[in-house]
CSV table of C-alpha atoms in Angstrom, one decimal:
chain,number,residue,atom,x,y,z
A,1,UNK,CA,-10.1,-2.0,49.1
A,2,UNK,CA,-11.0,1.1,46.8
A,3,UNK,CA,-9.1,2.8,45.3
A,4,UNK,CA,-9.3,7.0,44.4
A,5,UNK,CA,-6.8,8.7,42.4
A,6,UNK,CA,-7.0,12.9,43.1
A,7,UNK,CA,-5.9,14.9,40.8
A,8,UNK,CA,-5.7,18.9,41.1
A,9,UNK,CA,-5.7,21.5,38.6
A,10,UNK,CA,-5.3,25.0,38.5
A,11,UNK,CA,-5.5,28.0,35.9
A,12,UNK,CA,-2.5,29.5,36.2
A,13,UNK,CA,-2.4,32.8,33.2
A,14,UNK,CA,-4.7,32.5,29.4
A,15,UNK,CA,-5.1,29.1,29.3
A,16,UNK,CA,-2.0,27.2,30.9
A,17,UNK,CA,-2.6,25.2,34.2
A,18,UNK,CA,-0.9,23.6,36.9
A,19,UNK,CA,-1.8,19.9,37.5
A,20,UNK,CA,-0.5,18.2,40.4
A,21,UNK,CA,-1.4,14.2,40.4
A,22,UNK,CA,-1.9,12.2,43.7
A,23,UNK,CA,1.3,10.3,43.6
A,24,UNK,CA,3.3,13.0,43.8
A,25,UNK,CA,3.8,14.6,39.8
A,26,UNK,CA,3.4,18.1,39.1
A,27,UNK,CA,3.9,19.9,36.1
A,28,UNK,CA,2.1,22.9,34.2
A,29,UNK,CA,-0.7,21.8,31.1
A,30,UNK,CA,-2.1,23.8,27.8
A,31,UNK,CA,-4.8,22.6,25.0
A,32,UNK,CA,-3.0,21.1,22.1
A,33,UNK,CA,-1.6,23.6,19.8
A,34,UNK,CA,-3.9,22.5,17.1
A,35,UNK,CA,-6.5,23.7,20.2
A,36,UNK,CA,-5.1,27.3,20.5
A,37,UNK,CA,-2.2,25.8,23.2
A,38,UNK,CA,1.3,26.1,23.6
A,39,UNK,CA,4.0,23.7,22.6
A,40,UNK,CA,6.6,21.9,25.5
A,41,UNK,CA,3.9,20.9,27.5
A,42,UNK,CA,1.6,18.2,28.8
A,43,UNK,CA,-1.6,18.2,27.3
A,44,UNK,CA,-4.8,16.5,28.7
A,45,UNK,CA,-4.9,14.5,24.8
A,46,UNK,CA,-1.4,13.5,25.5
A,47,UNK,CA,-2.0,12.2,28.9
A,48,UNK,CA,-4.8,10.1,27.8
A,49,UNK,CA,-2.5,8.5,24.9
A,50,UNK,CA,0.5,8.3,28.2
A,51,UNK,CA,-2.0,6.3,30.7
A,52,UNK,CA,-2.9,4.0,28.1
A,53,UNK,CA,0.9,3.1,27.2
A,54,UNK,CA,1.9,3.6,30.7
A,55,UNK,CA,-0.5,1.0,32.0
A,56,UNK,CA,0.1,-2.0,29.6
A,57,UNK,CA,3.8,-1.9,29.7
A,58,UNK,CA,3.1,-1.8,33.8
A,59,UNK,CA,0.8,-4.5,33.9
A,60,UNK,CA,2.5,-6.3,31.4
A,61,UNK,CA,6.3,-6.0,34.1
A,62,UNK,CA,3.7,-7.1,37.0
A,63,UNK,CA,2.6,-10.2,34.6
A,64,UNK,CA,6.1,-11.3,33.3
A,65,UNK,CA,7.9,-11.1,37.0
A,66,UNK,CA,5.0,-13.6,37.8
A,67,UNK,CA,6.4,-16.3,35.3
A,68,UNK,CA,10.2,-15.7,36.1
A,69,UNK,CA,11.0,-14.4,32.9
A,70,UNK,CA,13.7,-11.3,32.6
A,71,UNK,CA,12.5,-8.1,30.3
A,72,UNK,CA,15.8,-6.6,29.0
A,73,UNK,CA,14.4,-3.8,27.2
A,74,UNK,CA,10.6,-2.7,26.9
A,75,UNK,CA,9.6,-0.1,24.5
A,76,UNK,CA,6.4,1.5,22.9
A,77,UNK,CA,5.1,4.0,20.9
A,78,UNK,CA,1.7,4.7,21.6
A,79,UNK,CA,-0.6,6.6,19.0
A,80,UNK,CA,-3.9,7.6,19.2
A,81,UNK,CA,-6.3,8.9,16.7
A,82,UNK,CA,-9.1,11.9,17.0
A,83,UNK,CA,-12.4,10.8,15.5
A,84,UNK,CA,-16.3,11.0,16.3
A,85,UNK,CA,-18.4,8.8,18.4
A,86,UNK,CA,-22.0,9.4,18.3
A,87,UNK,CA,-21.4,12.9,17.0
A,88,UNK,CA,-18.8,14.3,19.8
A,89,UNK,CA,-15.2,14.4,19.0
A,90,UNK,CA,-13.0,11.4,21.0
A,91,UNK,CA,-9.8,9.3,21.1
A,92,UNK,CA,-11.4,6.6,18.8
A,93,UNK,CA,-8.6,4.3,18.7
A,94,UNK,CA,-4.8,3.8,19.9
A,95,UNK,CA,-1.8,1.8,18.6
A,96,UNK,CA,0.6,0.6,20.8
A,97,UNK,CA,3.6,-0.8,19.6
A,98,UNK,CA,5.6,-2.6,22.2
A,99,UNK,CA,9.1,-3.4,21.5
A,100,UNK,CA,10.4,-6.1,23.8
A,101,UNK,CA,14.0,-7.6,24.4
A,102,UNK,CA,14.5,-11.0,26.6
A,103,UNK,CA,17.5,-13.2,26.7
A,104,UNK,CA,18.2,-16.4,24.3
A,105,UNK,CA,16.0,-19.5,25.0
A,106,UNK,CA,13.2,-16.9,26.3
A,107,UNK,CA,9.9,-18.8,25.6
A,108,UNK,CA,8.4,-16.3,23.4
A,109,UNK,CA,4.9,-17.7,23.7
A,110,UNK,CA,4.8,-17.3,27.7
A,111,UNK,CA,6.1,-13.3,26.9
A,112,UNK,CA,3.1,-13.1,23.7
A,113,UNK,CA,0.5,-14.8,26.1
A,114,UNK,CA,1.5,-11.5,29.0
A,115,UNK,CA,1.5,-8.8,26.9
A,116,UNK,CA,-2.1,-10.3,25.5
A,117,UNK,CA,-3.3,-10.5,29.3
A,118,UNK,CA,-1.4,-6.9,30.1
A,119,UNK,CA,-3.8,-6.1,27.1
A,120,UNK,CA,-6.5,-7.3,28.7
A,121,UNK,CA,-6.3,-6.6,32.1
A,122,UNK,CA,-4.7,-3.1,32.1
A,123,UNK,CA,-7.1,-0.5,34.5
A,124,UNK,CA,-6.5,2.2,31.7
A,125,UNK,CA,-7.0,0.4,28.7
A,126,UNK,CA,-10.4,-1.6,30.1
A,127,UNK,CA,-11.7,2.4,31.1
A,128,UNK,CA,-11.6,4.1,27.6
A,129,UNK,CA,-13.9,3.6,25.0
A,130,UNK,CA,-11.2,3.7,22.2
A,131,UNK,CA,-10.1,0.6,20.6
A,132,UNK,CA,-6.7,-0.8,21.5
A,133,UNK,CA,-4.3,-2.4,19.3
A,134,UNK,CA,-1.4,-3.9,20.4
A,135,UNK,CA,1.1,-4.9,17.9
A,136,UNK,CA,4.5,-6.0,18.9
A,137,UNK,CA,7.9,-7.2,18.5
A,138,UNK,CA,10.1,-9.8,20.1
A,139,UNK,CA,14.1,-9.2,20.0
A,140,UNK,CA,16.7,-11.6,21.8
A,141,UNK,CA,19.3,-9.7,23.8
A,142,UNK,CA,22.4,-10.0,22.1
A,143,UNK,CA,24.8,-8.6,25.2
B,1,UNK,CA,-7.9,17.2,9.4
B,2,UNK,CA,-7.2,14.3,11.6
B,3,UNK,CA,-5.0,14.6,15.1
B,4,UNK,CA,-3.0,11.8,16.0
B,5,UNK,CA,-1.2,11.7,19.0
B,6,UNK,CA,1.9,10.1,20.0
B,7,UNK,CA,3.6,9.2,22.9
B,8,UNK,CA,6.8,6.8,23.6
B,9,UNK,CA,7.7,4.9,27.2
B,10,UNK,CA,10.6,2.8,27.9
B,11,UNK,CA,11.7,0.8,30.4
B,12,UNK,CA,14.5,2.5,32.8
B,13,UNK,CA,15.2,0.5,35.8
B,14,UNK,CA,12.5,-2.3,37.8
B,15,UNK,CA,9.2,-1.3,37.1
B,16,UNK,CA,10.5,2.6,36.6
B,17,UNK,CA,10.0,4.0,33.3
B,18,UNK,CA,10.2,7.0,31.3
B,19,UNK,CA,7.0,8.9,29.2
B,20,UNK,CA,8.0,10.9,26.3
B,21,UNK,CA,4.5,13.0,25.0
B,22,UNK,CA,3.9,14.2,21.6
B,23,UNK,CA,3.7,17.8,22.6
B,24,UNK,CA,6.7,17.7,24.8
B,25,UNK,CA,6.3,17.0,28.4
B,26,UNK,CA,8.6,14.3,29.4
B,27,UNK,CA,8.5,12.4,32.7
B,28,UNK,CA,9.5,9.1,34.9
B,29,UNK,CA,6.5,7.0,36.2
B,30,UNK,CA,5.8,3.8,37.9
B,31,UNK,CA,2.7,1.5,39.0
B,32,UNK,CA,1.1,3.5,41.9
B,33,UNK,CA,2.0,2.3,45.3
B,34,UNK,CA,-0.5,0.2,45.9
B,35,UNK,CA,0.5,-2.3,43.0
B,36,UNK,CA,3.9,-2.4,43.9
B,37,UNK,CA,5.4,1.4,42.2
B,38,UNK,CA,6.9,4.0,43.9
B,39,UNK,CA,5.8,7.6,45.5
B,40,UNK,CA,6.5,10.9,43.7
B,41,UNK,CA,6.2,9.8,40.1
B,42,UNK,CA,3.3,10.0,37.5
B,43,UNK,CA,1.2,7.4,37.5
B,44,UNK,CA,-1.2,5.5,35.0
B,45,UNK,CA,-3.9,6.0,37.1
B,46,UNK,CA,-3.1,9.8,38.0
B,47,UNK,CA,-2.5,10.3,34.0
B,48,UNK,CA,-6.5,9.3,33.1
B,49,UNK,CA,-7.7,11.3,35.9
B,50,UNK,CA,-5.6,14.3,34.9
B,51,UNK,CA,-7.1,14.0,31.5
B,52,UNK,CA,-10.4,14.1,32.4
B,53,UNK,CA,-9.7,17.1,34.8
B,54,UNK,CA,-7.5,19.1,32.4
B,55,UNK,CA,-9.5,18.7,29.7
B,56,UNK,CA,-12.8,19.7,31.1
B,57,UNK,CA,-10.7,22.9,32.0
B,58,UNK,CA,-9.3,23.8,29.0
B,59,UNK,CA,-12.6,23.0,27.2
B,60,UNK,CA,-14.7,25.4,29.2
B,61,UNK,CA,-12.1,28.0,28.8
B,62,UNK,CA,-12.4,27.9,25.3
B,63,UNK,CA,-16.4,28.1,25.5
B,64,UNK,CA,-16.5,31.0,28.1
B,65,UNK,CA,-13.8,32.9,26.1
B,66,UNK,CA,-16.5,32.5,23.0
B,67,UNK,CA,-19.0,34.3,25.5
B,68,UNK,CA,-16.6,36.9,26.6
B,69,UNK,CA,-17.1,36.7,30.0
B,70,UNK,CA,-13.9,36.6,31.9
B,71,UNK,CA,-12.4,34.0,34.5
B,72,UNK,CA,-10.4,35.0,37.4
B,73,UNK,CA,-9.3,32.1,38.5
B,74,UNK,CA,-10.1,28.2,37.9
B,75,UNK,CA,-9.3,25.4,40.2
B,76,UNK,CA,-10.5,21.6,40.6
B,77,UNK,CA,-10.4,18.7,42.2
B,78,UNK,CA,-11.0,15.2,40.7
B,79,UNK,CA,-11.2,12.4,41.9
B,80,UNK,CA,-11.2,8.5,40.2
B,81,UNK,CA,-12.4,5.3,41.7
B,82,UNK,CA,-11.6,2.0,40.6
B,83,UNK,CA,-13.6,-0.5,40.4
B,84,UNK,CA,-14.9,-3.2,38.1
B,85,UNK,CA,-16.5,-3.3,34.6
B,86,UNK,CA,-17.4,-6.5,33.1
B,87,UNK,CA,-15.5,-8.7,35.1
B,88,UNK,CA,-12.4,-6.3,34.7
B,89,UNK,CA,-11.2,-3.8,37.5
B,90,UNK,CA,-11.1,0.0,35.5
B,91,UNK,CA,-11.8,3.6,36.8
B,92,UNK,CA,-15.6,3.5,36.9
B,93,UNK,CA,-16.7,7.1,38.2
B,94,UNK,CA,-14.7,10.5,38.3
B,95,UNK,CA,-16.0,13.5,39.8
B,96,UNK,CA,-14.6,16.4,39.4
B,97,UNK,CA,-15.3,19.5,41.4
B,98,UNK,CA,-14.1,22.9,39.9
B,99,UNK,CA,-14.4,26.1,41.8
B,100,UNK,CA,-14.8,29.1,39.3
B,101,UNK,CA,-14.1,32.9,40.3
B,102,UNK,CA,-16.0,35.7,38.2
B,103,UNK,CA,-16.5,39.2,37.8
B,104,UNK,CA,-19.9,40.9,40.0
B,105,UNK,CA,-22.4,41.0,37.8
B,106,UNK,CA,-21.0,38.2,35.5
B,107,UNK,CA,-24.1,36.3,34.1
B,108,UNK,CA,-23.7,32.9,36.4
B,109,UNK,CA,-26.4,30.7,33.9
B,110,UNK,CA,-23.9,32.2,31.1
B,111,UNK,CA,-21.3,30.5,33.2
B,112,UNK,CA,-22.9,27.4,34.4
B,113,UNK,CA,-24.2,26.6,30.5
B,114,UNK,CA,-20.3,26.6,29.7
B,115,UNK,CA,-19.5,24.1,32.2
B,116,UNK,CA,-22.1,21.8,31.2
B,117,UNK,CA,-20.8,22.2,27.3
B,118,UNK,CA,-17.3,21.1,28.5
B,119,UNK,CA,-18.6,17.9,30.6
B,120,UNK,CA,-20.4,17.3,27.0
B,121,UNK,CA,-17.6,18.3,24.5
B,122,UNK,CA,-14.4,17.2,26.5
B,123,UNK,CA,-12.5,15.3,24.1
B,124,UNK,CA,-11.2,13.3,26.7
B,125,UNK,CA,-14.4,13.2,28.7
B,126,UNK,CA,-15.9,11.4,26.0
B,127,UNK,CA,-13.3,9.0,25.4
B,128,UNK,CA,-13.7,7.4,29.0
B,129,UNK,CA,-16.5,4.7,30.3
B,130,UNK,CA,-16.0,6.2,33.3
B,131,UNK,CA,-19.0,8.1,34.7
B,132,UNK,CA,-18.4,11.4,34.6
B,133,UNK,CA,-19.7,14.0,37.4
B,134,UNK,CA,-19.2,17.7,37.4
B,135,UNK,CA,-20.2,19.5,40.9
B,136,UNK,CA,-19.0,22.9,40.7
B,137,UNK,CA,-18.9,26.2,42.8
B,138,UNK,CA,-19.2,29.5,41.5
B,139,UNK,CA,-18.0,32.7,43.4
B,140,UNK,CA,-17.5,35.9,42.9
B,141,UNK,CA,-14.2,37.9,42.7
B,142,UNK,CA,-13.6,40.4,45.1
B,143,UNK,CA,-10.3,41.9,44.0
């Protein structure tokens, strides 16, 4: 089956927008402030950073629920980095650092070996040309 | 001067989670539908194809501002089609369809040069695989 994701956007006054995403999210958009936009608000450089993060923590829920194995917490800061690529200014690399809880006697290797395959297999990650690192840490739940 | 930017999920409740972004915008999400997440809520998916279409915006308004020629309004459509890359499923093409109102008399090659400088510049744009297409429609404002 194939799959298209719509997205609308609108100018709205100088240069803040309206986007409103297939699945239902709305909400108004500027240029980075270091890009002549206004703080509070989504940015298209954000968003980029968001799907990335968004997607490996999803794919990595949709892998763990496969093996039986409870997620207490999940967590991640995501960071990515401006740079050049062939001479035009990109997202040339993001960080993610997951932060996961699970309950004592958890096999961490099964929950290491997911969030490697959430790695691999996550739609957003495998469609941007920047380089993502996952690096991340394994708590027990203490209750 | 390098940009970073940085954005933080966490887990809420099943596979429902909340985005924090660096510049502010703050948001639940979940998997889209179709893998299992729920309506109404940003998506992964939505996010990358937001970026593509908000950033192409904002970067032609920046250009056409440079050539003084005034906008009256700004709207697009974009969509983004999964598929597979190497093995992997990923968004492969997005095309985006802005319609552009200007002025009479508004130079429309003026116009049309600054859209094809945003396809080529977009910072986000350039950070995707995805094949990206621009078909847009120019009119004229009639007050």
């Amino acid at each position: 089956m194939v799959h298209v994701y719509n997205t609308k956007v609108r100018l709205k006054d100088g240069h803040i927008g309206e986007v409103v995403c297939g699945n239902g999210h709305r909400t108004d958009f500027s240029a980075p402030p270091e890009f002549k936009g206004n703080p509070g608000m989504l940015t298209a450089e954000d968003a980029l950073v968001a799907a990335v993060n968004m997607s490996i923590m999803e794919t990595f829920l949709h892998l763990i629920e496969k093996k039986n194995i409870k997620v207490r917490a999940y967590e991640a800061d995501a960071n990515g980095i401006l740079g050049n690529r062939k001479g035009n200014e990109c997202i040339i690399r993001i960080v993610v650092h997951p932060k996961i809880t699970v309950d004592p006697g958890t096999d961490f290797d099964a929950v290491e070996l997911a969030l490697n395959e959430a790695r691999k297999y996550s739609i957003i990650a495998n469609s941007t040309h920047a380089t993502i690192v996952v690096e991340h840490k394994l708590e027990v739940f203490k209750g």
